[in-house]
Tab-separated table of C-alpha atoms in Angstrom:
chain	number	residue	atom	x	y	z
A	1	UNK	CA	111.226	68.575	206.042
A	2	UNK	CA	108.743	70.821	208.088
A	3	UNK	CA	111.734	72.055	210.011
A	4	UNK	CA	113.974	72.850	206.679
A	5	UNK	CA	111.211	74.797	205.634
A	6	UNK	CA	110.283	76.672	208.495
A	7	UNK	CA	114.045	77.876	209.028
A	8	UNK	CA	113.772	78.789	205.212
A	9	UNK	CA	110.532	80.654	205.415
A	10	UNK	CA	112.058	82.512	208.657
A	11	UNK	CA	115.081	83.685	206.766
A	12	UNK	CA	113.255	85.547	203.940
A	13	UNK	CA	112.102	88.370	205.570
A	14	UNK	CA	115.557	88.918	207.111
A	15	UNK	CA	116.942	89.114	203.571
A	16	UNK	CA	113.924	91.093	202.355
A	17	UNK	CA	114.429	93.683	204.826
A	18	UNK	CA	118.259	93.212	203.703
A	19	UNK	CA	117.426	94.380	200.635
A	20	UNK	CA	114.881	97.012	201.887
A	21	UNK	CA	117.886	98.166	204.014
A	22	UNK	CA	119.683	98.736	200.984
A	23	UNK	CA	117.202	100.479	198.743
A	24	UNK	CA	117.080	102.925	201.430
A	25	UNK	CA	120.220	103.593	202.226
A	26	UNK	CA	120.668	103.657	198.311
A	27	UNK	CA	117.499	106.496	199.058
A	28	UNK	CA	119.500	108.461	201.570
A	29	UNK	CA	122.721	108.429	199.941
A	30	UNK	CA	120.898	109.990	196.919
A	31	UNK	CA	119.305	113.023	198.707
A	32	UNK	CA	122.730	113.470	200.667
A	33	UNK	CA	124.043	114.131	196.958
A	34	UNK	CA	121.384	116.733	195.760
A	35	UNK	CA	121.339	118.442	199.090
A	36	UNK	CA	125.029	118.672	198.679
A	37	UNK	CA	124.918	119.421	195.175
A	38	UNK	CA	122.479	122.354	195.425
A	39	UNK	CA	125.087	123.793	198.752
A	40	UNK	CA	127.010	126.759	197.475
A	41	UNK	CA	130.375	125.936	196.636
A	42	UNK	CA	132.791	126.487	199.643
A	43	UNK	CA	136.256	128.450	199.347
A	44	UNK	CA	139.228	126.169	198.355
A	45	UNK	CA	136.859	122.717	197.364
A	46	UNK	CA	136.895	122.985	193.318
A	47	UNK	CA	140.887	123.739	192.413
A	48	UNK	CA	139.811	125.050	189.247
A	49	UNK	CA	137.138	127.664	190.208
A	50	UNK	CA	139.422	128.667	193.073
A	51	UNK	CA	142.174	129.534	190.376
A	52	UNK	CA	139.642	131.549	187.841
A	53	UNK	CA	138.621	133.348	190.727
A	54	UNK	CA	141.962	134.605	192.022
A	55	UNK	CA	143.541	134.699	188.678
A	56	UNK	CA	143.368	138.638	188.673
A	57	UNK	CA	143.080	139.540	192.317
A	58	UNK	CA	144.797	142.497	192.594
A	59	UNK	CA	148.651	142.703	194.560
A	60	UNK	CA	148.741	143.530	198.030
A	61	UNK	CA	149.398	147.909	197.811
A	62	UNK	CA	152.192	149.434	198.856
A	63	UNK	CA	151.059	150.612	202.346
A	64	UNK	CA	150.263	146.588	202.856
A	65	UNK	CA	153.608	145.232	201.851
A	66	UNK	CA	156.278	148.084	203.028
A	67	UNK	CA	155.807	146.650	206.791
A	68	UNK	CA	156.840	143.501	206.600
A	69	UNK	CA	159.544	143.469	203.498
A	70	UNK	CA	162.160	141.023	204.043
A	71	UNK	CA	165.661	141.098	205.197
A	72	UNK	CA	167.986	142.222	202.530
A	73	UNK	CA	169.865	139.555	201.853
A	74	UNK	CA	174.286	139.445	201.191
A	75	UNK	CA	175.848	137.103	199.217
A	76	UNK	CA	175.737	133.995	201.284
A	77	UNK	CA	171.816	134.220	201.658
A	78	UNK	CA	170.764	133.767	198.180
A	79	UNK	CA	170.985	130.812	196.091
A	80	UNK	CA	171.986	131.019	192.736
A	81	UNK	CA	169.248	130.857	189.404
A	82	UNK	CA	170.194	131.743	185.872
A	83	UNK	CA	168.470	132.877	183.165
A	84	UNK	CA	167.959	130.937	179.650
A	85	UNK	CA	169.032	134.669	177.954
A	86	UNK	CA	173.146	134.497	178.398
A	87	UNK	CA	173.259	137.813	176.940
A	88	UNK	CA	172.723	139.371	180.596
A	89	UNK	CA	175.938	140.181	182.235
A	90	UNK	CA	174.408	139.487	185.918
A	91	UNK	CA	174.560	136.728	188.123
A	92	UNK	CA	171.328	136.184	190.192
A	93	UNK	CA	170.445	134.903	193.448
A	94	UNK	CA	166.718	134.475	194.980
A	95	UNK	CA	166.637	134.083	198.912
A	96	UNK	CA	164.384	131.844	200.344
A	97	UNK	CA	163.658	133.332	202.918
A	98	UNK	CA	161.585	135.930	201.195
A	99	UNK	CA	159.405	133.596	199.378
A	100	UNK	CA	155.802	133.984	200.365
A	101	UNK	CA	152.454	132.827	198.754
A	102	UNK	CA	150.490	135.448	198.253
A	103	UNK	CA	146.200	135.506	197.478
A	104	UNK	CA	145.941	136.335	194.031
A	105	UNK	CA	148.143	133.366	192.726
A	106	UNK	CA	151.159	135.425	193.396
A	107	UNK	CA	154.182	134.208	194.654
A	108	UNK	CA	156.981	137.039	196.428
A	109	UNK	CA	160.764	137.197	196.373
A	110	UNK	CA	163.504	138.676	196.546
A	111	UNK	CA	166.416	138.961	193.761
A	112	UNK	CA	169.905	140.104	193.805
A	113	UNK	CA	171.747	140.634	190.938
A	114	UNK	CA	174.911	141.595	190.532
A	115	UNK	CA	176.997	142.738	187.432
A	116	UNK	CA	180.241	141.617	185.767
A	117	UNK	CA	181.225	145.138	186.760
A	118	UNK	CA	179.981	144.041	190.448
A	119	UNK	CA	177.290	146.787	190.815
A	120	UNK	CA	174.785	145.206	193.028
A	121	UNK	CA	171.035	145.308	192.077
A	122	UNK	CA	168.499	143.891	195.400
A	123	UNK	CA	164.910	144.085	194.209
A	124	UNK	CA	161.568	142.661	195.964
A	125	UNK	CA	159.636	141.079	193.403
A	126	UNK	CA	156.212	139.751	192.887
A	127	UNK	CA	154.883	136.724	190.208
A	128	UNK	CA	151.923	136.500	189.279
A	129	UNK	CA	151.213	132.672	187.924
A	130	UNK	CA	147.853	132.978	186.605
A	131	UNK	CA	148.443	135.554	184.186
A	132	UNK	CA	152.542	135.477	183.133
A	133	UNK	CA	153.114	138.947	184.846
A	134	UNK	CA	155.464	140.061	187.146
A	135	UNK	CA	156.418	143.227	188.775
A	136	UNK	CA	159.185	145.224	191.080
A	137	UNK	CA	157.524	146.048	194.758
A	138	UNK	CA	160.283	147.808	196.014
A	139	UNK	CA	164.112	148.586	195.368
A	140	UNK	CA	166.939	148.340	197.956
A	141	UNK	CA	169.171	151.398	197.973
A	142	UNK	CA	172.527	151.518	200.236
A	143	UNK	CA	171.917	153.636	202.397
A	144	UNK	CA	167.995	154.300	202.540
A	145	UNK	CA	166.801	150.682	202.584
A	146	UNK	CA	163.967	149.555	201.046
A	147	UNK	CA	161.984	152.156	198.474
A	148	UNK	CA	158.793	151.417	196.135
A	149	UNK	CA	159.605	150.914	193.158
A	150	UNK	CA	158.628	153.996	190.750
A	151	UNK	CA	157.434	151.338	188.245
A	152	UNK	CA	155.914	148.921	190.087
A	153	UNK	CA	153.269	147.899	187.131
A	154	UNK	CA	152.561	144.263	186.035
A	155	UNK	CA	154.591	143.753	183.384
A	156	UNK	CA	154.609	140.723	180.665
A	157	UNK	CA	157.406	137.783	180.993
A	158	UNK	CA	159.953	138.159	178.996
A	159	UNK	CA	161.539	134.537	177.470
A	160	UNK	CA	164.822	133.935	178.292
A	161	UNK	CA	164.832	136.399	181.691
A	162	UNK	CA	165.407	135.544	185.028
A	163	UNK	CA	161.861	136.196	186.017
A	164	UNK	CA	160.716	134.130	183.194
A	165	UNK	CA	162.692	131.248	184.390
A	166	UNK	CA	161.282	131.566	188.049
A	167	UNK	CA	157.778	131.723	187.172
A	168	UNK	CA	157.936	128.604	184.515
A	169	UNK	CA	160.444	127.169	185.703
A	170	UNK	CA	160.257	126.968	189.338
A	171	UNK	CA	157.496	129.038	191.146
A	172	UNK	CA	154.282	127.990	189.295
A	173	UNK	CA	152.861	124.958	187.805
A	174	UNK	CA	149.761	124.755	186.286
A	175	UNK	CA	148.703	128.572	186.220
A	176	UNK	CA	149.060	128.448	190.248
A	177	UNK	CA	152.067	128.452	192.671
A	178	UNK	CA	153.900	124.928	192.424
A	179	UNK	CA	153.505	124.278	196.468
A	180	UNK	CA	151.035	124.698	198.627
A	181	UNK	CA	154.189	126.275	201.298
A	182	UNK	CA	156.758	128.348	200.775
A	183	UNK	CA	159.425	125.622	201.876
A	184	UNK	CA	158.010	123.765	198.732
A	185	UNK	CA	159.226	126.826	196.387
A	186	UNK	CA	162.345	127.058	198.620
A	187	UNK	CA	162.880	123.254	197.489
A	188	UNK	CA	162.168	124.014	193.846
A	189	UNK	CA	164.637	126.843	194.035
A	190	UNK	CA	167.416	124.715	195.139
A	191	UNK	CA	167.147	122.587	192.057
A	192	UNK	CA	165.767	124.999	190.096
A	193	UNK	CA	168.042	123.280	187.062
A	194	UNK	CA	166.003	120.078	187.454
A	195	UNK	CA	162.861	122.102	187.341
A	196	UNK	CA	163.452	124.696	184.722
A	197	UNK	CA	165.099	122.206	182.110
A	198	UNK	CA	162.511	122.015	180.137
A	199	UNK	CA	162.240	125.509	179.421
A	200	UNK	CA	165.427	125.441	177.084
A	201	UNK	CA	164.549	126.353	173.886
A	202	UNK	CA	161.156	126.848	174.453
A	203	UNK	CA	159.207	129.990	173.933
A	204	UNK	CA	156.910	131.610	177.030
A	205	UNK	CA	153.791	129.310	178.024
């Protein structure tokens, strides 16, 4: 009985400081929080701040972007997207290899149209996905290569457009780009159908 008791007697304090161990931890794990809590927020940790605060970044100017414009694609570059408006008599392609992620929530590409006539139209375009806007960079002209465009303002989606379809439809999701790479866009793009179904007979969100 004396034994029983001693071994029972011996094991409270190892439970006590158990539970000691515990409060304190409990302690610790408390001021970790608050002196985490009262850190400034870092870059790229809260999804939602991040996206107010690049919503209206401004585009990348001209003297940026006219360095490293991409390729200008042919025929067999681009795949095909269509807009919801079949009142256009184009057929367009985007090529993936121009699609780039830019700061701002903007995504870049690069759009060839061409008319039932068969005029050719190659334009590099930007998105933006916070705000519904997009705008020409620069125009490709036979000859010359790539020029600014003379409008190159933001501009509001229009419903039923090509551009309209690639920013709801495909490049954003969410008020940001709908990857966090380009190859994800480039993916989208390629069943851009799948994607953009939804947009059929809806108006511009």
């Amino acid at each position: 009985m004396h034994t029983h008791y001693g071994r029972w007697h011996a094991a409270r304090p190892v439970r006590k400081l158990g539970r000691l161990a515990a409060w304190a931890g409990a302690g610790c794990l408390a001021v970790f929080l608050a002196a985490c809590g009262s850190q400034p927020r870092g870059e790229g940790n809260y999804l939602l701040d991040d996206l107010d605060a690049q919503r209206n970044l401004p585009d990348a100017d001209w003297d940026a972007l006219k360095s490293k414009l991409p390729p200008v694609p042919t025929a067999g570059d681009v795949l095909p997207v269509e807009p919801l408006a079949r009142t256009e008599h184009f057929r367009f392609g985007v090529d993936p290899r121009s699609i780039e992620i830019a700061p701002g929530l903007i995504v870049r590409y690069t759009l060839r149209a061409v008319s039932d006539m068969g005029a050719e139209n190659i334009s590099y375009e930007s998105v933006r996905c916070g705000t519904r806007e997009w705008r020409t960079v620069a125009l490709y002209r036979p000859g010359s290569g790539w020029q600014r465009a003379q409008n190159d303002e933001w501009r509001d989606l229009v419903p039923g457009t090509v551009q309209h379809v690639l920013r709801n439809g495909v490049f954003c999701s969410g008020g940001g780009p709908a990857g966090a790479k380009a190859e994800d866009l480039a993916y989208r793009l390629r069943h851009w159908e799948r994607y953009a179904d939804g947009l059929a007979g809806r108006s511009l969100q």
